[in-house]
PDB file of C-alpha atoms in Angstrom:
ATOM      1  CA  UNK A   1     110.327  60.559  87.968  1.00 34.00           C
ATOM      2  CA  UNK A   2     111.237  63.871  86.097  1.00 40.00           C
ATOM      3  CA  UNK A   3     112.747  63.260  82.694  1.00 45.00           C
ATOM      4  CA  UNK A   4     116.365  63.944  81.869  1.00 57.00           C
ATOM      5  CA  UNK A   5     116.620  67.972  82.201  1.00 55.00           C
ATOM      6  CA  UNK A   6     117.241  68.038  78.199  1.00 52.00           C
ATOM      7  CA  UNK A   7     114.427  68.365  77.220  1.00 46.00           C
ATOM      8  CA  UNK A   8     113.777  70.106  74.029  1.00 40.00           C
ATOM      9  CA  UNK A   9     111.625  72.839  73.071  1.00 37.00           C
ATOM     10  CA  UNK A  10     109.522  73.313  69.535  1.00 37.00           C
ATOM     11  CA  UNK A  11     111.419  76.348  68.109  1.00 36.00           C
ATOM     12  CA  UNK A  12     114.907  77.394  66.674  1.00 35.00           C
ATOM     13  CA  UNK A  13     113.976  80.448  68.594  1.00 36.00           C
ATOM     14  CA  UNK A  14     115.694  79.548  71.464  1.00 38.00           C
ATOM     15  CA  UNK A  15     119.377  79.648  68.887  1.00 40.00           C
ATOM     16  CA  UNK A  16     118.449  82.637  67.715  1.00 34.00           C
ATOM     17  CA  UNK A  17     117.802  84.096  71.652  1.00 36.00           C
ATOM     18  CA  UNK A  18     121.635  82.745  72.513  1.00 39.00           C
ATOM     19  CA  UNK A  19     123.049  84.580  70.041  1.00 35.00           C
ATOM     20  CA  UNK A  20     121.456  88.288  70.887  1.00 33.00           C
ATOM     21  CA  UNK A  21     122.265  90.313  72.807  1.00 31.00           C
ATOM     22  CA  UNK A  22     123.043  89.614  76.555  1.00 30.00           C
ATOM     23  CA  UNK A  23     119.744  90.984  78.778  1.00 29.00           C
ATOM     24  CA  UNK A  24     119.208  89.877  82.303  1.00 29.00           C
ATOM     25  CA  UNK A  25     118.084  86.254  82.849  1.00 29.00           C
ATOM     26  CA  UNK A  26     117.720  83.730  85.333  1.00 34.00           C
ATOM     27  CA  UNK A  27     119.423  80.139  85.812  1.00 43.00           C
ATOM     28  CA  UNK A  28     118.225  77.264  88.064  1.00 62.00           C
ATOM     29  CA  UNK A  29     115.561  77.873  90.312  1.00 60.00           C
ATOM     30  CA  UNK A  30     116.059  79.770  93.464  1.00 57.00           C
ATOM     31  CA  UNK A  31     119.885  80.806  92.003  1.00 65.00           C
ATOM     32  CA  UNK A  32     121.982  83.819  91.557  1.00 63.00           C
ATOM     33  CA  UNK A  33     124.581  85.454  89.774  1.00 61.00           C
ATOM     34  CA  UNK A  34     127.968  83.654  90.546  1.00 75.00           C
ATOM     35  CA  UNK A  35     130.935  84.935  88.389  1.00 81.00           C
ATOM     36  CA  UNK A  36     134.142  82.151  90.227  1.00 89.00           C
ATOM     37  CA  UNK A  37     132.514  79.845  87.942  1.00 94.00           C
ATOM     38  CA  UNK A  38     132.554  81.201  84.390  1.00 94.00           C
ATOM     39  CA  UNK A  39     135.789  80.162  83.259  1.00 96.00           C
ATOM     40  CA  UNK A  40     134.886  76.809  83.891  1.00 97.00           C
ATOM     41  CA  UNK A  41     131.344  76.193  82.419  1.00 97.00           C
ATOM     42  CA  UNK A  42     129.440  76.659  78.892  1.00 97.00           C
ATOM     43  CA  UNK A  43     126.728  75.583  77.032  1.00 96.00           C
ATOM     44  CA  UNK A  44     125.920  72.284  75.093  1.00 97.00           C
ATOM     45  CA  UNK A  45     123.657  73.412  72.096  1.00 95.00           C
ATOM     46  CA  UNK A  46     121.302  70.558  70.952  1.00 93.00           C
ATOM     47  CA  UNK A  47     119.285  70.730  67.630  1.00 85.00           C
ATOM     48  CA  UNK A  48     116.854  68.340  65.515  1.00 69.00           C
ATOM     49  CA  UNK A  49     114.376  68.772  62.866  1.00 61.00           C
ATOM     50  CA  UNK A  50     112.053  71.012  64.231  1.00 59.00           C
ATOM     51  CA  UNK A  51     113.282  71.446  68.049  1.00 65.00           C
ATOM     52  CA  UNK A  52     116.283  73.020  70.054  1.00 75.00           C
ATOM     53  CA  UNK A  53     117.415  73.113  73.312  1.00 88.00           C
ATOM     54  CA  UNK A  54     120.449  73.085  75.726  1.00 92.00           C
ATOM     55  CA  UNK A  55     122.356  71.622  78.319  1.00 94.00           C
ATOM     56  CA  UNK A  56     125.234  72.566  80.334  1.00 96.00           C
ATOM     57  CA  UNK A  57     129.075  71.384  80.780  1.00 98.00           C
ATOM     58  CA  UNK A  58     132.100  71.490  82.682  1.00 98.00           C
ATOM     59  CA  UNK A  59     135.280  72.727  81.243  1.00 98.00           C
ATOM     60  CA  UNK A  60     138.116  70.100  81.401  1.00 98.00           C
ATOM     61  CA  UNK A  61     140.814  71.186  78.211  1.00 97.00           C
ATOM     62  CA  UNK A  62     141.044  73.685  75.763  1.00 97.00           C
ATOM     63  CA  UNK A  63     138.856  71.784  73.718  1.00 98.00           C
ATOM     64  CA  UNK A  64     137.039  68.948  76.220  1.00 98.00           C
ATOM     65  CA  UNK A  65     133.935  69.162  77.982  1.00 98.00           C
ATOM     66  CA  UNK A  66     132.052  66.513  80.187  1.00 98.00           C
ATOM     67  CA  UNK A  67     128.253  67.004  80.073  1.00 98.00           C
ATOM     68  CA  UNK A  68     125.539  64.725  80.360  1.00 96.00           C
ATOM     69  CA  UNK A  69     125.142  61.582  78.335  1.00 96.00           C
ATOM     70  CA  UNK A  70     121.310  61.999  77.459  1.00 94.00           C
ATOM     71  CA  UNK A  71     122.836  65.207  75.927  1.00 95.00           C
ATOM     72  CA  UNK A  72     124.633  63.892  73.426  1.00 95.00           C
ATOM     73  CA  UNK A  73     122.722  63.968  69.609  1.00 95.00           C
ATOM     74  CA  UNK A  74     124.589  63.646  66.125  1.00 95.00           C
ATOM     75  CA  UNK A  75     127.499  65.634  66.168  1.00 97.00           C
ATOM     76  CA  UNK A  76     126.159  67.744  63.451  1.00 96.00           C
ATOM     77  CA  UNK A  77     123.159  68.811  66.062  1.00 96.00           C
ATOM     78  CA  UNK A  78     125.668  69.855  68.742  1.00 97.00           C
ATOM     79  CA  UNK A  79     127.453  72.945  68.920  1.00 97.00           C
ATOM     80  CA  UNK A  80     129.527  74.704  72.433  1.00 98.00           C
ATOM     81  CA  UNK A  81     128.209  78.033  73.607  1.00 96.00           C
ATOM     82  CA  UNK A  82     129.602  81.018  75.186  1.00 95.00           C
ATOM     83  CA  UNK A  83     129.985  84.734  75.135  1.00 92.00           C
ATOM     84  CA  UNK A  84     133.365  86.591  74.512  1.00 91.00           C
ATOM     85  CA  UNK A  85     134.749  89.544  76.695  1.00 87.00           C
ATOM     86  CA  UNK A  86     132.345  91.558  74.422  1.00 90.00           C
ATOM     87  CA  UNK A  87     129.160  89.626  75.049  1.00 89.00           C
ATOM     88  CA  UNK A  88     128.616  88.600  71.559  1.00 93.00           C
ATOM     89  CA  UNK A  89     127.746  84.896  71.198  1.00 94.00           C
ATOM     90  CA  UNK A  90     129.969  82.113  70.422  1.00 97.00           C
ATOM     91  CA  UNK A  91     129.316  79.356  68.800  1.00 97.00           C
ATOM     92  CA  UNK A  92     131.441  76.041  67.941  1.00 98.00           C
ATOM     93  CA  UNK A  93     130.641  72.962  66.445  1.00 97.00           C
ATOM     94  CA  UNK A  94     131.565  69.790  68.612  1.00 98.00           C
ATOM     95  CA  UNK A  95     133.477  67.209  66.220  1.00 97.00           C
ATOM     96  CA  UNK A  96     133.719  64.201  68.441  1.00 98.00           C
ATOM     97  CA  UNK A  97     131.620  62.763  71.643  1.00 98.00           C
ATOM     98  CA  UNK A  98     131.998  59.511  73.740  1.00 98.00           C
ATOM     99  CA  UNK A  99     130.039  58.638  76.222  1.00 97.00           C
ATOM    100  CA  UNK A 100     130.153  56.522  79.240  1.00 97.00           C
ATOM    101  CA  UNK A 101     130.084  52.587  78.419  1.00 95.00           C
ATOM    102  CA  UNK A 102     127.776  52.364  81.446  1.00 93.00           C
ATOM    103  CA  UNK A 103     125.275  54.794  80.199  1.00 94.00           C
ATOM    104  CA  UNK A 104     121.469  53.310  79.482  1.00 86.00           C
ATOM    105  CA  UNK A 105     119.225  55.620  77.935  1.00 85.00           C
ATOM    106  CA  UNK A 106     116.245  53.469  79.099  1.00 77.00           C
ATOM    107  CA  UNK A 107     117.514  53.458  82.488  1.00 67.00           C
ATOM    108  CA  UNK A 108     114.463  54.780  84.112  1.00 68.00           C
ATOM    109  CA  UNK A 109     112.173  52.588  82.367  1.00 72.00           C
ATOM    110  CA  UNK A 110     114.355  49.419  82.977  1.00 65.00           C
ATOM    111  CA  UNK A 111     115.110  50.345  86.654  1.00 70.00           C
ATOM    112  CA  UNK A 112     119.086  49.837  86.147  1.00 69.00           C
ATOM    113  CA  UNK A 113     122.092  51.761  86.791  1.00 77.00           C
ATOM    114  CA  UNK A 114     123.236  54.398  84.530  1.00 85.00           C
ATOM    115  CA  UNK A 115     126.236  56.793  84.706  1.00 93.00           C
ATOM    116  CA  UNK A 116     125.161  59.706  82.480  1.00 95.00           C
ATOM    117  CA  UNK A 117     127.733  61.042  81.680  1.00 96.00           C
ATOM    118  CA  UNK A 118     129.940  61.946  78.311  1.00 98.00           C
ATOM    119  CA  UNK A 119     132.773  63.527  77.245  1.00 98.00           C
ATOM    120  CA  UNK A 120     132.799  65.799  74.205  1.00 98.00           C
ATOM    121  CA  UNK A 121     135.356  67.692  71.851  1.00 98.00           C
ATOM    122  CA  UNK A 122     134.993  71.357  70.140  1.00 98.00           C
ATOM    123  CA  UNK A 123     136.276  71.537  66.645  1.00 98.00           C
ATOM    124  CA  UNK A 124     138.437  74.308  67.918  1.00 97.00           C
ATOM    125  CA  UNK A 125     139.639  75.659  71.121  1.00 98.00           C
ATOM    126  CA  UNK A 126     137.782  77.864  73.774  1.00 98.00           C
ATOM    127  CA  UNK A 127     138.286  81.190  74.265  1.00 96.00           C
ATOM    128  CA  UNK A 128     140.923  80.946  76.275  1.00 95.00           C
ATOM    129  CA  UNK A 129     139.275  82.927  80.018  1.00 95.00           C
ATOM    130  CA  UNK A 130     138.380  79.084  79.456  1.00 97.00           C
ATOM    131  CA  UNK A 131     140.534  77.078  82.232  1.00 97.00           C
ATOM    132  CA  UNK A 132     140.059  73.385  83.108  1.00 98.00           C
ATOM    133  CA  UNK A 133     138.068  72.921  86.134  1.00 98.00           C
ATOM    134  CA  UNK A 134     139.423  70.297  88.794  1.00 97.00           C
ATOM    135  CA  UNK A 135     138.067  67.048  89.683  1.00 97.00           C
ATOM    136  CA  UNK A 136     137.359  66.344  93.258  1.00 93.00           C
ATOM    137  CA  UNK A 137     138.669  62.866  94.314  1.00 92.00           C
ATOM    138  CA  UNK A 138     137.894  60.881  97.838  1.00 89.00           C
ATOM    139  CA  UNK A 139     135.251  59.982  99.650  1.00 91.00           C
ATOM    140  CA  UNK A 140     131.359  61.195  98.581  1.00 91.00           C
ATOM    141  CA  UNK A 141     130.675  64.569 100.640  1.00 92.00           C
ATOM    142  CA  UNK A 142     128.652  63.559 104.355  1.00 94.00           C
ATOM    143  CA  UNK A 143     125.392  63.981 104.380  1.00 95.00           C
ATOM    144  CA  UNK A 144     124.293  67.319 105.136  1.00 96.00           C
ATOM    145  CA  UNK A 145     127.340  68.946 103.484  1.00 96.00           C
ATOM    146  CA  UNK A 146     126.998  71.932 101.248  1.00 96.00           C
ATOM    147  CA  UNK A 147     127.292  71.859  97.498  1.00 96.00           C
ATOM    148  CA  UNK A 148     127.014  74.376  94.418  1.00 95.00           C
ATOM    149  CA  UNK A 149     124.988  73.438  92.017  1.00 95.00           C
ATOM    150  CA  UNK A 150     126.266  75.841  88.568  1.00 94.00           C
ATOM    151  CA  UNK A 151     124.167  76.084  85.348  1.00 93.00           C
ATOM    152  CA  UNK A 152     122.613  77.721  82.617  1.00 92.00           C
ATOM    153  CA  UNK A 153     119.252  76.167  83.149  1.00 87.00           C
ATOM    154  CA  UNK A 154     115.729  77.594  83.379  1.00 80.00           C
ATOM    155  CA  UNK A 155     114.553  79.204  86.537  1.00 71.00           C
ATOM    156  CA  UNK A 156     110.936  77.680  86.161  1.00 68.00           C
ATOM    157  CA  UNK A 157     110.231  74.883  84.442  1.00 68.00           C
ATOM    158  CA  UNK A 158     109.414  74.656  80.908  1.00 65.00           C
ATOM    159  CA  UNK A 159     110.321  78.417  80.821  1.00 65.00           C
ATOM    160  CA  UNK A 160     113.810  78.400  78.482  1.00 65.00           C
ATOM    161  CA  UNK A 161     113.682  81.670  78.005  1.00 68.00           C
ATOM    162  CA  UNK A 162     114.479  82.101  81.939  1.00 69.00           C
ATOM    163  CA  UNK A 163     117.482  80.653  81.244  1.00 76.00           C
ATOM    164  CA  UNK A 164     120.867  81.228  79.366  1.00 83.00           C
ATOM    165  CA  UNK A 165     123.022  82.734  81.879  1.00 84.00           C
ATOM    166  CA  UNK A 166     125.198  81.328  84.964  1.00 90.00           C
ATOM    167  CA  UNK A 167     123.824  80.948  88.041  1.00 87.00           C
ATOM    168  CA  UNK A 168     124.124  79.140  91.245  1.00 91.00           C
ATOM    169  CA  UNK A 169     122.548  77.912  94.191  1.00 91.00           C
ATOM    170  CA  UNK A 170     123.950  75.887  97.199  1.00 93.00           C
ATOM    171  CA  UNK A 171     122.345  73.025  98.563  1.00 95.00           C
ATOM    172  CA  UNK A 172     123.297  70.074 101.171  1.00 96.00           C
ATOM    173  CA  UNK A 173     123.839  66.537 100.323  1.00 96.00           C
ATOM    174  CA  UNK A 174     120.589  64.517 101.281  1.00 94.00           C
ATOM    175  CA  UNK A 175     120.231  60.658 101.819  1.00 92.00           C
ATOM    176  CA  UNK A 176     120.388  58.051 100.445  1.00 88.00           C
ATOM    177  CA  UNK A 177     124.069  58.041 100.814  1.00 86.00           C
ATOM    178  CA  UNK A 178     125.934  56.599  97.227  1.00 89.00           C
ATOM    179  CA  UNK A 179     129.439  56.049  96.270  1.00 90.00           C
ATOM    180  CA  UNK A 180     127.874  56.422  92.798  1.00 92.00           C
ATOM    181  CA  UNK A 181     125.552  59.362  93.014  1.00 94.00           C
ATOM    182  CA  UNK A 182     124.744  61.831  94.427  1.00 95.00           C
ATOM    183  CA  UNK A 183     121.512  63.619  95.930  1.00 95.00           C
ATOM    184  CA  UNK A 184     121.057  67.639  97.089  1.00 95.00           C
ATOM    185  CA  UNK A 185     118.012  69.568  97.553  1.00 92.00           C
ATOM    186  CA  UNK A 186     117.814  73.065  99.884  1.00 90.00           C
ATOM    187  CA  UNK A 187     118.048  72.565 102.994  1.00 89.00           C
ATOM    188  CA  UNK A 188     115.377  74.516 104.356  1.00 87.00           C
ATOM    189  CA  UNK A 189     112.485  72.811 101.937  1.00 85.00           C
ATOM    190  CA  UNK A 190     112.463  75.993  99.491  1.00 84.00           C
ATOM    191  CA  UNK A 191     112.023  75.466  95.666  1.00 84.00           C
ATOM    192  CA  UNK A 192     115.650  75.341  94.875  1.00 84.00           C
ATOM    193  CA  UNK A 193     117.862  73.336  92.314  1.00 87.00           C
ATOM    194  CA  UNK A 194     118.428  72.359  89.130  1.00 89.00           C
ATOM    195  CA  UNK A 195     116.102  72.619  86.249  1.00 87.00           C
ATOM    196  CA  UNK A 196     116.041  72.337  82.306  1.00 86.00           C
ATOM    197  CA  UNK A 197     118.922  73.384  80.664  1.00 90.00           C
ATOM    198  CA  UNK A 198     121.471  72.024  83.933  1.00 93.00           C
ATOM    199  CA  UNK A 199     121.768  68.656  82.647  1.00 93.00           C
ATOM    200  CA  UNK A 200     125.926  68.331  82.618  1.00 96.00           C
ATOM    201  CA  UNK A 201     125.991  71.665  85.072  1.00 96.00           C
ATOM    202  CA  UNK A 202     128.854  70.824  87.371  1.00 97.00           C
ATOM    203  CA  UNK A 203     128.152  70.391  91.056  1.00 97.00           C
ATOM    204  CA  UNK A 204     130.569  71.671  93.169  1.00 97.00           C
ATOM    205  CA  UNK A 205     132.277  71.077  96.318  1.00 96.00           C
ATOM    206  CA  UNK A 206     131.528  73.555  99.343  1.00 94.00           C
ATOM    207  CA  UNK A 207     134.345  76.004  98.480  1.00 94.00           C
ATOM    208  CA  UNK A 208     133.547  75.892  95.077  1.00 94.00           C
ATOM    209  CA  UNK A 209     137.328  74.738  94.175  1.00 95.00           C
ATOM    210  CA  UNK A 210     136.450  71.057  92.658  1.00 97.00           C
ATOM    211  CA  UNK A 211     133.661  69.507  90.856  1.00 98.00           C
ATOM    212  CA  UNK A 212     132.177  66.889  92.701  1.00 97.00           C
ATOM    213  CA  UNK A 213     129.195  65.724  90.645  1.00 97.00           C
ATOM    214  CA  UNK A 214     127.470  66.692  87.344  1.00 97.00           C
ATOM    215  CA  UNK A 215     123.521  67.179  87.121  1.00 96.00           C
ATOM    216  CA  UNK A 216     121.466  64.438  85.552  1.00 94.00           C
ATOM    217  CA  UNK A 217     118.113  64.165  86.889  1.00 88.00           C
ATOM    218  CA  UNK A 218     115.617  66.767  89.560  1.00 88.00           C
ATOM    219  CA  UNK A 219     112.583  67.133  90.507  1.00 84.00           C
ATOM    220  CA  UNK A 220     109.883  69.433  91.983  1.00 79.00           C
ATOM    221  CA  UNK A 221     109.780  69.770  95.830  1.00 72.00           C
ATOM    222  CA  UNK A 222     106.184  68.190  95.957  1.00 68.00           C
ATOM    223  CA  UNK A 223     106.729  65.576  92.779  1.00 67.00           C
ATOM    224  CA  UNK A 224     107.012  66.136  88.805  1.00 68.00           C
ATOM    225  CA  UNK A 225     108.840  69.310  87.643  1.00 73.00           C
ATOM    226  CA  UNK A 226     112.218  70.552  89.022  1.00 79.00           C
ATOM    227  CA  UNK A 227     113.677  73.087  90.899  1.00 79.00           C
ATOM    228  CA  UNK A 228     113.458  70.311  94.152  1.00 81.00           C
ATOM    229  CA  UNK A 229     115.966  67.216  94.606  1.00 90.00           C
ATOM    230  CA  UNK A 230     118.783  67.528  92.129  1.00 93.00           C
ATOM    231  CA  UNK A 231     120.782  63.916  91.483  1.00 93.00           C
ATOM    232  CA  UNK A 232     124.150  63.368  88.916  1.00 95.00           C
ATOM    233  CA  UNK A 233     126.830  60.859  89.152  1.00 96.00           C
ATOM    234  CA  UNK A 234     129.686  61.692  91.774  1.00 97.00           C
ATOM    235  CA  UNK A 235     133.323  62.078  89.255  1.00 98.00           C
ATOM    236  CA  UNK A 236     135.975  60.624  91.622  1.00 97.00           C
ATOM    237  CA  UNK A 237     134.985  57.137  91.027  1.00 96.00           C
ATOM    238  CA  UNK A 238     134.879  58.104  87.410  1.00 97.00           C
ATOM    239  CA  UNK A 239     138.082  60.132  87.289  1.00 97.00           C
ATOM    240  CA  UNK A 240     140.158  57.126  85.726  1.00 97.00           C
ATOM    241  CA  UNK A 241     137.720  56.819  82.736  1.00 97.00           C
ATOM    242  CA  UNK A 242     137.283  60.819  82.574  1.00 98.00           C
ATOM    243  CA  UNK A 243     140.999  61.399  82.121  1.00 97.00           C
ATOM    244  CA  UNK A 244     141.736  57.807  79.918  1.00 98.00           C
ATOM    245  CA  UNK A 245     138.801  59.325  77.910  1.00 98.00           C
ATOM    246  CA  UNK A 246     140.481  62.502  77.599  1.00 97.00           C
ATOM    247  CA  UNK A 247     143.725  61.704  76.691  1.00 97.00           C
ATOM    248  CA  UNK A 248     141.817  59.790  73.605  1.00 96.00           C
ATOM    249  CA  UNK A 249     139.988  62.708  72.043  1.00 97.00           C
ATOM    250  CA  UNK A 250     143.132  65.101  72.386  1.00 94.00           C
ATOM    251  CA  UNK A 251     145.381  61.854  70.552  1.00 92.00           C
ATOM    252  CA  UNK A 252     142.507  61.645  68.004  1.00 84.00           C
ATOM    253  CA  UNK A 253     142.339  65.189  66.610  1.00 66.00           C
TER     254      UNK A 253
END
């Protein structure tokens, strides 16, 4: 099993590369430019010692994002990402972050359930193009049904500097069938899907008008690696907690 998509690289560098100037990239593997989504996802900054790297979120408030859990480091090492109408880098500190109760860091290891999943809060607002993405509720999509997978991730893997701007790529909903998680590769068998840097990149319905899923896991078409099966935790059955958990960071500022 691939680790969590989080990974982090040995250099600042990748900070400093963020906050240049904007020069053609790519984002998830097999993925192109898709513009309906940037008002509704950014970037998750992660720092420690030595290393830096990023993750992906989903817009929900002014201030709230929902991202992956095995994102989540001492507030002080997290920081919200974006680039204003000009393309100059933004950068904002996060100042709070819960995430799921359900959420086992050692999940792989211990072979139990895990909903990866958090919810964090900017220590100011977004720009506000920023608008707050809806939540799909109902039944998991059928097997075989479309969805968008949107992210700043890497286009190959272990390459970060192939990342750092919004992409996407649509897949279709593979078995096993989960009204926990879910599971999308390409349909066709081409490299395709989320890499590092998409942990917390939404995953969106076939219209692309409600998030569905977030990333949390992928891997290669022919094993380790990623760009292959993509897996995240559906929302609907974790709107309840989403919104209760929302309400509490906007009461607590």
């Amino acid at each position: 099993m691939t680790p969590p998509l989080a990974r982090s690289i040995r250099s600042l560098a990748i900070v400093a590369a963020l906050a240049a100037p904007l020069a053609p990239a790519r984002a998830l593997v097999g993925a192109a430019p898709d513009s309906r989504f940037a008002d509704r996802v950014a970037m998750v900054l992660i720092r420690g010692g030595d290393s830096a790297g990023f993750c992906s979120a989903l817009v929900l408030g002014p201030r709230i994002l929902l991202t992956a859990a095995h994102c989540l480091r001492p507030l002080r090492d997290l920081a919200v990402h974006y680039r204003d109408a000009a393309g100059a880098a933004v950068i904002i500190p996060v100042d709070a972050a819960i995430a799921h109760p359900r959420y086992r860091a050692d999940a792989i290891q211990a072979r139990v359930e895990s909903i990866d999943l958090a919810l964090i809060r900017t220590a100011r607002p977004l720009d506000p193009r920023f608008v707050a993405a809806a939540i799909g509720d109902g039944e998991p999509p059928a097997i075989g049904a479309p969805a968008i997978v949107s992210g700043y991730g890497a286009a190959r893997e272990g390459d970060w500097s192939s990342g750092g701007t919004l992409r996407s790529v649509t897949l279709a909903v593979r078995e096993p069938a989960s009204t926990v998680l879910i599971w999308a590769a390409d349909p066709g068998g081409r490299e395709a899907g989320a890499c590092n840097g998409d942990s917390g990149a939404p995953i969106w319905s076939a219209d692309g008008s409600t998030a569905i899923a977030i990333v949390a896991w992928a891997q290669a078409t022919h094993g380790r690696g990623c760009g292959g099966l993509t897996q995240g935790p559906l929302l609907a059955p974790l709107k309840g907690w989403i919104e209760a958990t929302e309400r509490r960071l906007e009461s607590a500022r």
